[in-house]
N, CA, C and O atoms as a Maestro MAE file, in Angstrom:
{
 s_m_m2io_version
 :::
 2.0.0
}

f_m_ct {
 s_m_title
 :::
 protein
 m_atom[332] {
  # First column is atom index #
  i_m_mmod_type
  r_m_x_coord
  r_m_y_coord
  r_m_z_coord
  i_m_residue_number
  s_m_chain_name
  s_m_pdb_residue_name
  s_m_pdb_atom_name
  i_m_atomic_number
  :::
  1 25 90.954 115.400 117.500 1 A "MET " " N  " 7
  2 3 90.458 114.186 117.506 1 A "MET " " CA " 6
  3 2 91.151 113.368 116.780 1 A "MET " " C  " 6
  4 15 91.964 112.458 116.940 1 A "MET " " O  " 8
  5 25 90.309 114.253 115.432 2 A "ILE " " N  " 7
  6 3 90.706 113.326 114.472 2 A "ILE " " CA " 6
  7 2 92.543 113.345 113.652 2 A "ILE " " C  " 6
  8 15 93.006 112.615 112.775 2 A "ILE " " O  " 8
  9 25 93.242 114.620 114.497 3 A "THR " " N  " 7
  10 3 94.235 114.718 114.077 3 A "THR " " CA " 6
  11 2 95.087 113.104 115.068 3 A "THR " " C  " 6
  12 15 96.056 112.580 114.521 3 A "THR " " O  " 8
  13 25 94.682 112.642 116.166 4 A "ASP " " N  " 7
  14 3 95.261 111.365 116.747 4 A "ASP " " CA " 6
  15 2 95.144 110.433 116.292 4 A "ASP " " C  " 6
  16 15 95.910 109.491 116.088 4 A "ASP " " O  " 8
  17 25 93.656 110.710 115.988 5 A "SER " " N  " 7
  18 3 93.514 108.984 114.669 5 A "SER " " CA " 6
  19 2 94.457 108.828 113.418 5 A "SER " " C  " 6
  20 15 94.885 107.809 112.875 5 A "SER " " O  " 8
  21 25 94.604 109.878 113.195 6 A "LEU " " N  " 7
  22 3 94.850 110.090 111.613 6 A "LEU " " CA " 6
  23 2 96.763 109.250 112.254 6 A "LEU " " C  " 6
  24 15 97.361 108.202 112.011 6 A "LEU " " O  " 8
  25 25 97.015 110.402 113.051 7 A "GLU " " N  " 7
  26 3 98.693 110.129 113.416 7 A "GLU " " CA " 6
  27 2 98.134 108.893 113.394 7 A "GLU " " C  " 6
  28 15 97.993 108.479 112.243 7 A "GLU " " O  " 8
  29 25 97.560 107.746 114.706 8 A "ARG " " N  " 7
  30 3 97.825 106.710 114.606 8 A "ARG " " CA " 6
  31 2 97.988 105.631 113.858 8 A "ARG " " C  " 6
  32 15 98.658 104.689 114.280 8 A "ARG " " O  " 8
  33 25 97.458 105.612 112.758 9 A "THR " " N  " 7
  34 3 96.920 105.646 111.406 9 A "THR " " CA " 6
  35 2 98.278 105.366 110.945 9 A "THR " " C  " 6
  36 15 98.612 104.261 110.517 9 A "THR " " O  " 8
  37 25 99.173 106.516 111.046 10 A "ALA " " N  " 7
  38 3 100.070 106.734 109.939 10 A "ALA " " CA " 6
  39 2 101.137 106.292 110.460 10 A "ALA " " C  " 6
  40 15 102.039 105.867 109.737 10 A "ALA " " O  " 8
  41 25 101.236 106.305 111.705 11 A "GLU " " N  " 7
  42 3 102.340 105.865 113.314 11 A "GLU " " CA " 6
  43 2 102.437 104.157 112.314 11 A "GLU " " C  " 6
  44 15 103.473 103.943 111.684 11 A "GLU " " O  " 8
  45 25 101.497 103.287 112.292 12 A "SER " " N  " 7
  46 3 100.955 102.116 112.195 12 A "SER " " CA " 6
  47 2 101.321 101.016 110.614 12 A "SER " " C  " 6
  48 15 101.588 99.845 110.341 12 A "SER " " O  " 8
  49 25 101.067 102.586 109.804 13 A "LEU " " N  " 7
  50 3 101.263 101.955 108.355 13 A "LEU " " CA " 6
  51 2 102.927 102.080 108.018 13 A "LEU " " C  " 6
  52 15 103.518 101.313 107.258 13 A "LEU " " O  " 8
  53 25 103.673 103.431 108.888 14 A "ILE " " N  " 7
  54 3 105.103 103.331 108.809 14 A "ILE " " CA " 6
  55 2 106.080 102.811 109.169 14 A "ILE " " C  " 6
  56 15 107.196 102.743 108.654 14 A "ILE " " O  " 8
  57 25 105.386 102.140 110.745 15 A "ARG " " N  " 7
  58 3 106.113 100.861 111.842 15 A "ARG " " CA " 6
  59 2 105.644 99.086 110.705 15 A "ARG " " C  " 6
  60 15 106.229 98.030 110.948 15 A "ARG " " O  " 8
  61 25 104.595 99.195 109.626 16 A "HIS " " N  " 7
  62 3 104.490 98.063 109.129 16 A "HIS " " CA " 6
  63 2 104.905 98.584 107.456 16 A "HIS " " C  " 6
  64 15 103.856 98.617 106.812 16 A "HIS " " O  " 8
  65 25 105.796 98.886 106.816 17 A "MET " " N  " 7
  66 3 105.827 99.411 105.891 17 A "MET " " CA " 6
  67 2 106.628 98.599 105.095 17 A "MET " " C  " 6
  68 15 106.302 98.220 103.970 17 A "MET " " O  " 8
  69 25 107.808 98.291 105.733 18 A "GLY " " N  " 7
  70 3 109.131 97.140 105.415 18 A "GLY " " CA " 6
  71 2 107.949 95.646 104.315 18 A "GLY " " C  " 6
  72 15 108.067 95.091 103.222 18 A "GLY " " O  " 8
  73 25 106.893 95.593 105.524 19 A "LEU " " N  " 7
  74 3 106.374 94.154 105.128 19 A "LEU " " CA " 6
  75 2 105.505 94.391 104.126 19 A "LEU " " C  " 6
  76 15 105.060 93.415 103.522 19 A "LEU " " O  " 8
  77 25 104.938 96.213 103.612 20 A "LEU " " N  " 7
  78 3 103.862 96.113 102.260 20 A "LEU " " CA " 6
  79 2 104.848 96.009 100.994 20 A "LEU " " C  " 6
  80 15 104.398 96.042 99.848 20 A "LEU " " O  " 8
  81 25 106.301 95.874 101.284 21 A "PHE " " N  " 7
  82 3 106.833 95.892 99.760 21 A "PHE " " CA " 6
  83 2 107.713 94.166 99.823 21 A "PHE " " C  " 6
  84 15 108.749 93.807 99.264 21 A "PHE " " O  " 8
  85 25 107.027 93.614 100.492 22 A "VAL " " N  " 7
  86 3 107.662 92.039 100.813 22 A "VAL " " CA " 6
  87 2 106.521 90.963 99.329 22 A "VAL " " C  " 6
  88 15 106.908 90.015 98.645 22 A "VAL " " O  " 8
  89 25 105.336 91.552 99.330 23 A "PRO " " N  " 7
  90 3 105.621 91.195 98.188 23 A "PRO " " CA " 6
  91 2 106.121 91.421 96.848 23 A "PRO " " C  " 6
  92 15 106.807 90.585 96.261 23 A "PRO " " O  " 8
  93 25 105.703 92.828 96.228 24 A "ALA " " N  " 7
  94 3 106.526 93.304 94.938 24 A "ALA " " CA " 6
  95 2 108.140 92.618 95.055 24 A "ALA " " C  " 6
  96 15 108.637 92.134 94.039 24 A "ALA " " O  " 8
  97 25 108.682 92.618 95.983 25 A "GLY " " N  " 7
  98 3 110.254 92.223 96.049 25 A "GLY " " CA " 6
  99 2 109.791 90.454 95.594 25 A "GLY " " C  " 6
  100 15 109.955 90.097 94.427 25 A "GLY " " O  " 8
  101 25 109.410 89.797 96.296 26 A "VAL " " N  " 7
  102 3 108.719 88.797 95.883 26 A "VAL " " CA " 6
  103 2 108.644 88.575 94.915 26 A "VAL " " C  " 6
  104 15 109.303 87.552 94.728 26 A "VAL " " O  " 8
  105 25 108.176 88.930 93.968 27 A "GLY " " N  " 7
  106 3 107.728 89.407 92.369 27 A "GLY " " CA " 6
  107 2 109.281 89.369 91.635 27 A "GLY " " C  " 6
  108 15 109.861 88.609 90.859 27 A "GLY " " O  " 8
  109 25 109.599 90.638 92.343 28 A "LEU " " N  " 7
  110 3 110.990 90.300 91.033 28 A "LEU " " CA " 6
  111 2 111.381 89.440 91.193 28 A "LEU " " C  " 6
  112 15 111.285 88.434 90.490 28 A "LEU " " O  " 8
  113 25 111.962 89.586 92.211 29 A "ILE " " N  " 7
  114 3 112.826 88.336 93.162 29 A "ILE " " CA " 6
  115 2 112.193 86.889 92.277 29 A "ILE " " C  " 6
  116 15 113.131 86.125 92.503 29 A "ILE " " O  " 8
  117 25 111.284 86.138 91.501 30 A "ALA " " N  " 7
  118 3 110.684 85.379 91.479 30 A "ALA " " CA " 6
  119 2 110.349 84.796 89.343 30 A "ALA " " C  " 6
  120 15 110.359 83.800 88.619 30 A "ALA " " O  " 8
  121 25 110.021 86.833 89.285 31 A "GLU " " N  " 7
  122 3 109.839 86.743 88.299 31 A "GLU " " CA " 6
  123 2 111.266 87.196 87.234 31 A "GLU " " C  " 6
  124 15 111.035 87.394 86.041 31 A "GLU " " O  " 8
  125 25 112.162 87.282 87.565 32 A "VAL " " N  " 7
  126 3 113.890 87.736 87.243 32 A "VAL " " CA " 6
  127 2 113.294 87.318 85.600 32 A "VAL " " C  " 6
  128 15 112.735 88.063 84.795 32 A "VAL " " O  " 8
  129 25 113.618 85.976 85.475 33 A "ALA " " N  " 7
  130 3 114.172 85.597 83.434 33 A "ALA " " CA " 6
  131 2 112.873 86.406 83.451 33 A "ALA " " C  " 6
  132 15 113.100 87.613 83.542 33 A "ALA " " O  " 8
  133 25 111.651 86.103 83.392 34 A "VAL " " N  " 7
  134 3 110.734 86.751 82.342 34 A "VAL " " CA " 6
  135 2 111.088 88.505 82.150 34 A "VAL " " C  " 6
  136 15 110.938 89.045 81.054 34 A "VAL " " O  " 8
  137 25 111.541 89.226 83.306 35 A "LEU " " N  " 7
  138 3 112.477 90.658 83.487 35 A "LEU " " CA " 6
  139 2 113.178 90.691 82.246 35 A "LEU " " C  " 6
  140 15 112.877 91.096 81.123 35 A "LEU " " O  " 8
  141 25 114.328 90.087 82.803 36 A "ARG " " N  " 7
  142 3 115.003 89.887 81.671 36 A "ARG " " CA " 6
  143 2 114.874 90.152 79.939 36 A "ARG " " C  " 6
  144 15 115.493 90.886 79.169 36 A "ARG " " O  " 8
  145 25 113.604 89.037 79.733 37 A "SER " " N  " 7
  146 3 114.058 88.532 78.342 37 A "SER " " CA " 6
  147 2 112.909 89.631 77.232 37 A "SER " " C  " 6
  148 15 113.035 89.769 76.016 37 A "SER " " O  " 8
  149 25 111.370 90.566 78.514 38 A "GLU " " N  " 7
  150 3 110.699 90.675 78.986 38 A "GLU " " CA " 6
  151 2 111.283 92.231 78.841 38 A "GLU " " C  " 6
  152 15 110.516 93.014 78.281 38 A "GLU " " O  " 8
  153 25 112.529 92.738 79.280 39 A "TRP " " N  " 7
  154 3 112.794 94.098 79.465 39 A "TRP " " CA " 6
  155 2 112.277 95.194 78.719 39 A "TRP " " C  " 6
  156 15 111.526 96.028 79.224 39 A "TRP " " O  " 8
  157 25 112.640 95.221 77.582 40 A "LEU " " N  " 7
  158 3 111.711 96.067 76.671 40 A "LEU " " CA " 6
  159 2 110.487 96.337 76.668 40 A "LEU " " C  " 6
  160 15 110.350 97.550 76.820 40 A "LEU " " O  " 8
  161 25 109.126 95.594 76.532 41 A "PRO " " N  " 7
  162 3 108.450 95.741 76.332 41 A "PRO " " CA " 6
  163 2 107.570 96.292 77.748 41 A "PRO " " C  " 6
  164 15 106.360 96.519 77.771 41 A "PRO " " O  " 8
  165 25 108.547 96.437 78.922 42 A "ILE " " N  " 7
  166 3 107.862 96.495 80.148 42 A "ILE " " CA " 6
  167 2 108.219 97.747 80.530 42 A "ILE " " C  " 6
  168 15 107.431 98.417 81.197 42 A "ILE " " O  " 8
  169 25 109.929 98.427 80.019 43 A "ALA " " N  " 7
  170 3 110.273 99.689 79.947 43 A "ALA " " CA " 6
  171 2 109.024 100.443 79.474 43 A "ALA " " C  " 6
  172 15 108.294 101.068 80.244 43 A "ALA " " O  " 8
  173 25 108.848 100.350 78.279 44 A "ALA " " N  " 7
  174 3 107.689 101.043 77.041 44 A "ALA " " CA " 6
  175 2 106.536 100.997 77.984 44 A "ALA " " C  " 6
  176 15 106.018 102.079 78.258 44 A "ALA " " O  " 8
  177 25 106.007 99.811 78.575 45 A "GLY " " N  " 7
  178 3 104.777 100.124 79.055 45 A "GLY " " CA " 6
  179 2 105.114 101.298 80.726 45 A "GLY " " C  " 6
  180 15 104.191 102.090 80.916 45 A "GLY " " O  " 8
  181 25 105.809 101.346 81.349 46 A "LEU " " N  " 7
  182 3 106.243 102.146 82.453 46 A "LEU " " CA " 6
  183 2 105.990 103.415 81.954 46 A "LEU " " C  " 6
  184 15 104.963 104.057 82.174 46 A "LEU " " O  " 8
  185 25 106.857 103.746 81.334 47 A "ILE " " N  " 7
  186 3 107.367 104.632 80.838 47 A "ILE " " CA " 6
  187 2 106.117 105.381 80.310 47 A "ILE " " C  " 6
  188 15 105.758 106.486 80.720 47 A "ILE " " O  " 8
  189 25 105.420 104.561 79.236 48 A "GLY " " N  " 7
  190 3 104.866 105.000 78.177 48 A "GLY " " CA " 6
  191 2 103.066 105.408 79.233 48 A "GLY " " C  " 6
  192 15 102.251 106.206 78.770 48 A "GLY " " O  " 8
  193 25 102.839 104.685 80.555 49 A "SER " " N  " 7
  194 3 101.925 104.823 80.972 49 A "SER " " CA " 6
  195 2 101.914 105.632 82.281 49 A "SER " " C  " 6
  196 15 101.010 105.725 83.113 49 A "SER " " O  " 8
  197 25 102.622 105.960 82.271 50 A "THR " " N  " 7
  198 3 103.823 107.605 83.304 50 A "THR " " CA " 6
  199 2 102.974 108.539 82.817 50 A "THR " " C  " 6
  200 15 101.947 109.159 83.094 50 A "THR " " O  " 8
  201 25 103.869 108.387 81.914 51 A "LEU " " N  " 7
  202 3 103.109 110.623 80.947 51 A "LEU " " CA " 6
  203 2 101.985 110.814 80.506 51 A "LEU " " C  " 6
  204 15 101.382 111.857 80.252 51 A "LEU " " O  " 8
  205 25 101.422 108.654 80.324 52 A "LEU " " N  " 7
  206 3 99.276 109.342 80.083 52 A "LEU " " CA " 6
  207 2 99.086 109.879 81.266 52 A "LEU " " C  " 6
  208 15 98.617 110.980 81.552 52 A "LEU " " O  " 8
  209 25 99.524 108.932 82.015 53 A "SER " " N  " 7
  210 3 98.779 109.550 83.566 53 A "SER " " CA " 6
  211 2 98.767 110.845 84.061 53 A "SER " " C  " 6
  212 15 97.952 111.349 84.834 53 A "SER " " O  " 8
  213 25 100.323 111.627 83.242 54 A "LEU " " N  " 7
  214 3 100.574 112.755 84.195 54 A "LEU " " CA " 6
  215 2 100.106 113.988 82.638 54 A "LEU " " C  " 6
  216 15 100.224 115.199 82.448 54 A "LEU " " O  " 8
  217 25 99.642 112.989 81.948 55 A "ALA " " N  " 7
  218 3 98.583 114.145 80.960 55 A "ALA " " CA " 6
  219 2 97.368 113.872 81.141 55 A "ALA " " C  " 6
  220 15 96.611 114.752 80.729 55 A "ALA " " O  " 8
  221 25 96.872 112.965 81.613 56 A "VAL " " N  " 7
  222 3 95.441 113.289 81.812 56 A "VAL " " CA " 6
  223 2 95.324 114.002 83.301 56 A "VAL " " C  " 6
  224 15 94.237 114.572 83.394 56 A "VAL " " O  " 8
  225 25 96.067 114.122 84.393 57 A "THR " " N  " 7
  226 3 96.416 114.525 85.506 57 A "THR " " CA " 6
  227 2 96.667 116.034 84.974 57 A "THR " " C  " 6
  228 15 96.143 116.984 85.556 57 A "THR " " O  " 8
  229 25 97.134 116.132 84.333 58 A "GLY " " N  " 7
  230 3 97.124 117.893 83.643 58 A "GLY " " CA " 6
  231 2 95.613 118.174 83.297 58 A "GLY " " C  " 6
  232 15 94.811 118.800 83.990 58 A "GLY " " O  " 8
  233 25 95.423 117.645 82.216 59 A "LEU " " N  " 7
  234 3 93.850 117.995 81.618 59 A "LEU " " CA " 6
  235 2 92.908 117.954 82.554 59 A "LEU " " C  " 6
  236 15 92.032 118.818 82.590 59 A "LEU " " O  " 8
  237 25 92.955 117.102 83.295 60 A "VAL " " N  " 7
  238 3 92.185 116.774 84.317 60 A "VAL " " CA " 6
  239 2 91.840 118.489 85.531 60 A "VAL " " C  " 6
  240 15 90.722 118.974 85.707 60 A "VAL " " O  " 8
  241 25 92.909 118.926 86.031 61 A "MET " " N  " 7
  242 3 93.332 120.278 86.820 61 A "MET " " CA " 6
  243 2 92.864 121.285 85.712 61 A "MET " " C  " 6
  244 15 91.796 121.897 85.711 61 A "MET " " O  " 8
  245 25 93.967 121.352 84.665 62 A "HIS " " N  " 7
  246 3 93.490 122.268 83.916 62 A "HIS " " CA " 6
  247 2 91.645 122.430 84.189 62 A "HIS " " C  " 6
  248 15 91.113 122.929 85.180 62 A "HIS " " O  " 8
  249 25 91.009 121.883 83.066 63 A "TRP " " N  " 7
  250 3 89.213 121.473 83.379 63 A "TRP " " CA " 6
  251 2 88.974 122.258 84.971 63 A "TRP " " C  " 6
  252 15 88.571 123.420 85.010 63 A "TRP " " O  " 8
  253 25 89.243 121.558 86.109 64 A "SER " " N  " 7
  254 3 88.726 121.604 87.363 64 A "SER " " CA " 6
  255 2 89.374 123.113 87.233 64 A "SER " " C  " 6
  256 15 88.319 123.681 86.949 64 A "SER " " O  " 8
  257 25 90.076 123.872 87.236 65 A "ILE " " N  " 7
  258 3 90.499 125.063 87.799 65 A "ILE " " CA " 6
  259 2 89.538 125.516 86.435 65 A "ILE " " C  " 6
  260 15 88.324 125.310 86.417 65 A "ILE " " O  " 8
  261 25 90.074 125.983 85.620 66 A "ARG " " N  " 7
  262 3 88.604 126.562 84.479 66 A "ARG " " CA " 6
  263 2 87.997 126.607 85.224 66 A "ARG " " C  " 6
  264 15 87.871 127.608 85.929 66 A "ARG " " O  " 8
  265 25 87.086 125.057 85.441 67 A "ARG " " N  " 7
  266 3 85.171 125.047 85.486 67 A "ARG " " CA " 6
  267 2 85.374 126.105 87.072 67 A "ARG " " C  " 6
  268 15 84.823 127.206 87.091 67 A "ARG " " O  " 8
  269 25 86.152 125.649 88.240 68 A "ARG " " N  " 7
  270 3 85.795 126.867 89.261 68 A "ARG " " CA " 6
  271 2 85.931 127.756 89.285 68 A "ARG " " C  " 6
  272 15 85.326 128.503 90.054 68 A "ARG " " O  " 8
  273 25 86.914 128.176 88.338 69 A "THR " " N  " 7
  274 3 86.709 130.011 88.052 69 A "THR " " CA " 6
  275 2 85.908 130.275 86.674 69 A "THR " " C  " 6
  276 15 86.551 131.091 86.014 69 A "THR " " O  " 8
  277 25 85.375 130.092 86.372 70 A "ALA " " N  " 7
  278 3 84.019 130.109 85.667 70 A "ALA " " CA " 6
  279 2 83.173 131.436 85.985 70 A "ALA " " C  " 6
  280 15 82.981 132.423 85.276 70 A "ALA " " O  " 8
  281 25 82.757 131.157 87.200 71 A "GLY " " N  " 7
  282 3 81.445 131.595 87.848 71 A "GLY " " CA " 6
  283 2 81.255 132.316 88.822 71 A "GLY " " C  " 6
  284 15 80.207 132.560 89.419 71 A "GLY " " O  " 8
  285 25 83.531 133.100 89.203 72 A "ARG " " N  " 7
  286 3 83.534 134.332 89.596 72 A "ARG " " CA " 6
  287 2 83.911 135.742 88.931 72 A "ARG " " C  " 6
  288 15 84.429 135.925 87.830 72 A "ARG " " O  " 8
  289 25 83.603 136.487 89.680 73 A "SER " " N  " 7
  290 3 83.829 138.144 89.339 73 A "SER " " CA " 6
  291 2 85.526 138.254 89.344 73 A "SER " " C  " 6
  292 15 86.221 137.771 90.237 73 A "SER " " O  " 8
  293 25 85.958 138.860 88.368 74 A "PRO " " N  " 7
  294 3 87.317 139.208 88.195 74 A "PRO " " CA " 6
  295 2 88.016 140.202 89.846 74 A "PRO " " C  " 6
  296 15 89.165 140.497 90.176 74 A "PRO " " O  " 8
  297 25 86.847 140.413 90.420 75 A "ASP " " N  " 7
  298 3 86.851 140.993 91.479 75 A "ASP " " CA " 6
  299 2 87.617 139.259 93.203 75 A "ASP " " C  " 6
  300 15 88.240 139.394 94.256 75 A "ASP " " O  " 8
  301 25 87.203 138.368 92.687 76 A "THR " " N  " 7
  302 3 87.223 137.598 93.915 76 A "THR " " CA " 6
  303 2 89.061 137.002 94.009 76 A "THR " " C  " 6
  304 15 89.962 136.563 93.295 76 A "THR " " O  " 8
  305 25 88.834 137.281 95.048 77 A "VAL " " N  " 7
  306 3 90.537 136.382 95.515 77 A "VAL " " CA " 6
  307 2 90.381 135.315 96.194 77 A "VAL " " C  " 6
  308 15 90.040 135.340 97.376 77 A "VAL " " O  " 8
  309 25 90.590 134.335 95.592 78 A "ARG " " N  " 7
  310 3 91.066 133.551 96.590 78 A "ARG " " CA " 6
  311 2 89.657 132.676 97.226 78 A "ARG " " C  " 6
  312 15 89.619 132.272 98.389 78 A "ARG " " O  " 8
  313 25 88.235 132.426 95.959 79 A "GLY " " N  " 7
  314 3 87.386 132.434 96.763 79 A "GLY " " CA " 6
  315 2 86.434 133.227 97.865 79 A "GLY " " C  " 6
  316 15 85.275 133.011 98.220 79 A "GLY " " O  " 8
  317 25 87.226 134.056 98.190 80 A "LEU " " N  " 7
  318 3 86.465 134.880 98.808 80 A "LEU " " CA " 6
  319 2 85.890 136.347 97.638 80 A "LEU " " C  " 6
  320 15 86.465 136.655 96.594 80 A "LEU " " O  " 8
  321 25 84.802 136.946 98.142 81 A "GLU " " N  " 7
  322 3 83.689 137.861 96.839 81 A "GLU " " CA " 6
  323 2 84.100 139.333 97.704 81 A "GLU " " C  " 6
  324 15 83.796 139.345 98.897 81 A "GLU " " O  " 8
  325 25 84.650 140.328 97.235 82 A "THR " " N  " 7
  326 3 85.574 141.803 97.648 82 A "THR " " CA " 6
  327 2 83.732 142.283 98.201 82 A "THR " " C  " 6
  328 15 82.694 142.008 97.598 82 A "THR " " O  " 8
  329 25 83.901 143.103 99.598 83 A "SER " " N  " 7
  330 3 81.873 143.247 99.506 83 A "SER " " CA " 6
  331 2 82.239 144.758 99.337 83 A "SER " " C  " 6
  332 15 81.349 145.597 99.203 83 A "SER " " O  " 8
  :::
 }
 m_bond[331] {
  # First column is bond index #
  i_m_from
  i_m_to
  i_m_order
  :::
  1 1 2 1
  2 2 3 1
  3 3 4 2
  4 3 5 1
  5 5 6 1
  6 6 7 1
  7 7 8 2
  8 7 9 1
  9 9 10 1
  10 10 11 1
  11 11 12 2
  12 11 13 1
  13 13 14 1
  14 14 15 1
  15 15 16 2
  16 15 17 1
  17 17 18 1
  18 18 19 1
  19 19 20 2
  20 19 21 1
  21 21 22 1
  22 22 23 1
  23 23 24 2
  24 23 25 1
  25 25 26 1
  26 26 27 1
  27 27 28 2
  28 27 29 1
  29 29 30 1
  30 30 31 1
  31 31 32 2
  32 31 33 1
  33 33 34 1
  34 34 35 1
  35 35 36 2
  36 35 37 1
  37 37 38 1
  38 38 39 1
  39 39 40 2
  40 39 41 1
  41 41 42 1
  42 42 43 1
  43 43 44 2
  44 43 45 1
  45 45 46 1
  46 46 47 1
  47 47 48 2
  48 47 49 1
  49 49 50 1
  50 50 51 1
  51 51 52 2
  52 51 53 1
  53 53 54 1
  54 54 55 1
  55 55 56 2
  56 55 57 1
  57 57 58 1
  58 58 59 1
  59 59 60 2
  60 59 61 1
  61 61 62 1
  62 62 63 1
  63 63 64 2
  64 63 65 1
  65 65 66 1
  66 66 67 1
  67 67 68 2
  68 67 69 1
  69 69 70 1
  70 70 71 1
  71 71 72 2
  72 71 73 1
  73 73 74 1
  74 74 75 1
  75 75 76 2
  76 75 77 1
  77 77 78 1
  78 78 79 1
  79 79 80 2
  80 79 81 1
  81 81 82 1
  82 82 83 1
  83 83 84 2
  84 83 85 1
  85 85 86 1
  86 86 87 1
  87 87 88 2
  88 87 89 1
  89 89 90 1
  90 90 91 1
  91 91 92 2
  92 91 93 1
  93 93 94 1
  94 94 95 1
  95 95 96 2
  96 95 97 1
  97 97 98 1
  98 98 99 1
  99 99 100 2
  100 99 101 1
  101 101 102 1
  102 102 103 1
  103 103 104 2
  104 103 105 1
  105 105 106 1
  106 106 107 1
  107 107 108 2
  108 107 109 1
  109 109 110 1
  110 110 111 1
  111 111 112 2
  112 111 113 1
  113 113 114 1
  114 114 115 1
  115 115 116 2
  116 115 117 1
  117 117 118 1
  118 118 119 1
  119 119 120 2
  120 119 121 1
  121 121 122 1
  122 122 123 1
  123 123 124 2
  124 123 125 1
  125 125 126 1
  126 126 127 1
  127 127 128 2
  128 127 129 1
  129 129 130 1
  130 130 131 1
  131 131 132 2
  132 131 133 1
  133 133 134 1
  134 134 135 1
  135 135 136 2
  136 135 137 1
  137 137 138 1
  138 138 139 1
  139 139 140 2
  140 139 141 1
  141 141 142 1
  142 142 143 1
  143 143 144 2
  144 143 145 1
  145 145 146 1
  146 146 147 1
  147 147 148 2
  148 147 149 1
  149 149 150 1
  150 150 151 1
  151 151 152 2
  152 151 153 1
  153 153 154 1
  154 154 155 1
  155 155 156 2
  156 155 157 1
  157 157 158 1
  158 158 159 1
  159 159 160 2
  160 159 161 1
  161 161 162 1
  162 162 163 1
  163 163 164 2
  164 163 165 1
  165 165 166 1
  166 166 167 1
  167 167 168 2
  168 167 169 1
  169 169 170 1
  170 170 171 1
  171 171 172 2
  172 171 173 1
  173 173 174 1
  174 174 175 1
  175 175 176 2
  176 175 177 1
  177 177 178 1
  178 178 179 1
  179 179 180 2
  180 179 181 1
  181 181 182 1
  182 182 183 1
  183 183 184 2
  184 183 185 1
  185 185 186 1
  186 186 187 1
  187 187 188 2
  188 187 189 1
  189 189 190 1
  190 190 191 1
  191 191 192 2
  192 191 193 1
  193 193 194 1
  194 194 195 1
  195 195 196 2
  196 195 197 1
  197 197 198 1
  198 198 199 1
  199 199 200 2
  200 199 201 1
  201 201 202 1
  202 202 203 1
  203 203 204 2
  204 203 205 1
  205 205 206 1
  206 206 207 1
  207 207 208 2
  208 207 209 1
  209 209 210 1
  210 210 211 1
  211 211 212 2
  212 211 213 1
  213 213 214 1
  214 214 215 1
  215 215 216 2
  216 215 217 1
  217 217 218 1
  218 218 219 1
  219 219 220 2
  220 219 221 1
  221 221 222 1
  222 222 223 1
  223 223 224 2
  224 223 225 1
  225 225 226 1
  226 226 227 1
  227 227 228 2
  228 227 229 1
  229 229 230 1
  230 230 231 1
  231 231 232 2
  232 231 233 1
  233 233 234 1
  234 234 235 1
  235 235 236 2
  236 235 237 1
  237 237 238 1
  238 238 239 1
  239 239 240 2
  240 239 241 1
  241 241 242 1
  242 242 243 1
  243 243 244 2
  244 243 245 1
  245 245 246 1
  246 246 247 1
  247 247 248 2
  248 247 249 1
  249 249 250 1
  250 250 251 1
  251 251 252 2
  252 251 253 1
  253 253 254 1
  254 254 255 1
  255 255 256 2
  256 255 257 1
  257 257 258 1
  258 258 259 1
  259 259 260 2
  260 259 261 1
  261 261 262 1
  262 262 263 1
  263 263 264 2
  264 263 265 1
  265 265 266 1
  266 266 267 1
  267 267 268 2
  268 267 269 1
  269 269 270 1
  270 270 271 1
  271 271 272 2
  272 271 273 1
  273 273 274 1
  274 274 275 1
  275 275 276 2
  276 275 277 1
  277 277 278 1
  278 278 279 1
  279 279 280 2
  280 279 281 1
  281 281 282 1
  282 282 283 1
  283 283 284 2
  284 283 285 1
  285 285 286 1
  286 286 287 1
  287 287 288 2
  288 287 289 1
  289 289 290 1
  290 290 291 1
  291 291 292 2
  292 291 293 1
  293 293 294 1
  294 294 295 1
  295 295 296 2
  296 295 297 1
  297 297 298 1
  298 298 299 1
  299 299 300 2
  300 299 301 1
  301 301 302 1
  302 302 303 1
  303 303 304 2
  304 303 305 1
  305 305 306 1
  306 306 307 1
  307 307 308 2
  308 307 309 1
  309 309 310 1
  310 310 311 1
  311 311 312 2
  312 311 313 1
  313 313 314 1
  314 314 315 1
  315 315 316 2
  316 315 317 1
  317 317 318 1
  318 318 319 1
  319 319 320 2
  320 319 321 1
  321 321 322 1
  322 322 323 1
  323 323 324 2
  324 323 325 1
  325 325 326 1
  326 326 327 1
  327 327 328 2
  328 327 329 1
  329 329 330 1
  330 330 331 1
  331 331 332 2
  :::
 }
}
């Protein structure tokens, strides 16, 4: 039931994916002069924000995994305690 709904939604998005990229393509073409003149700050911003996002994601995952496993006993395997 839920799988059917998810599959229909995914197929609809994939079918219309070309339309989702049109605004980005038009923006690139419309602002090509700005991109040519300001390519260095734009590239630095893209690279910097990507590295920052990776670092923050890694730290949050590290924190959440440590917090999740802190309360478990050493005998705990994949969240299931041995009886």
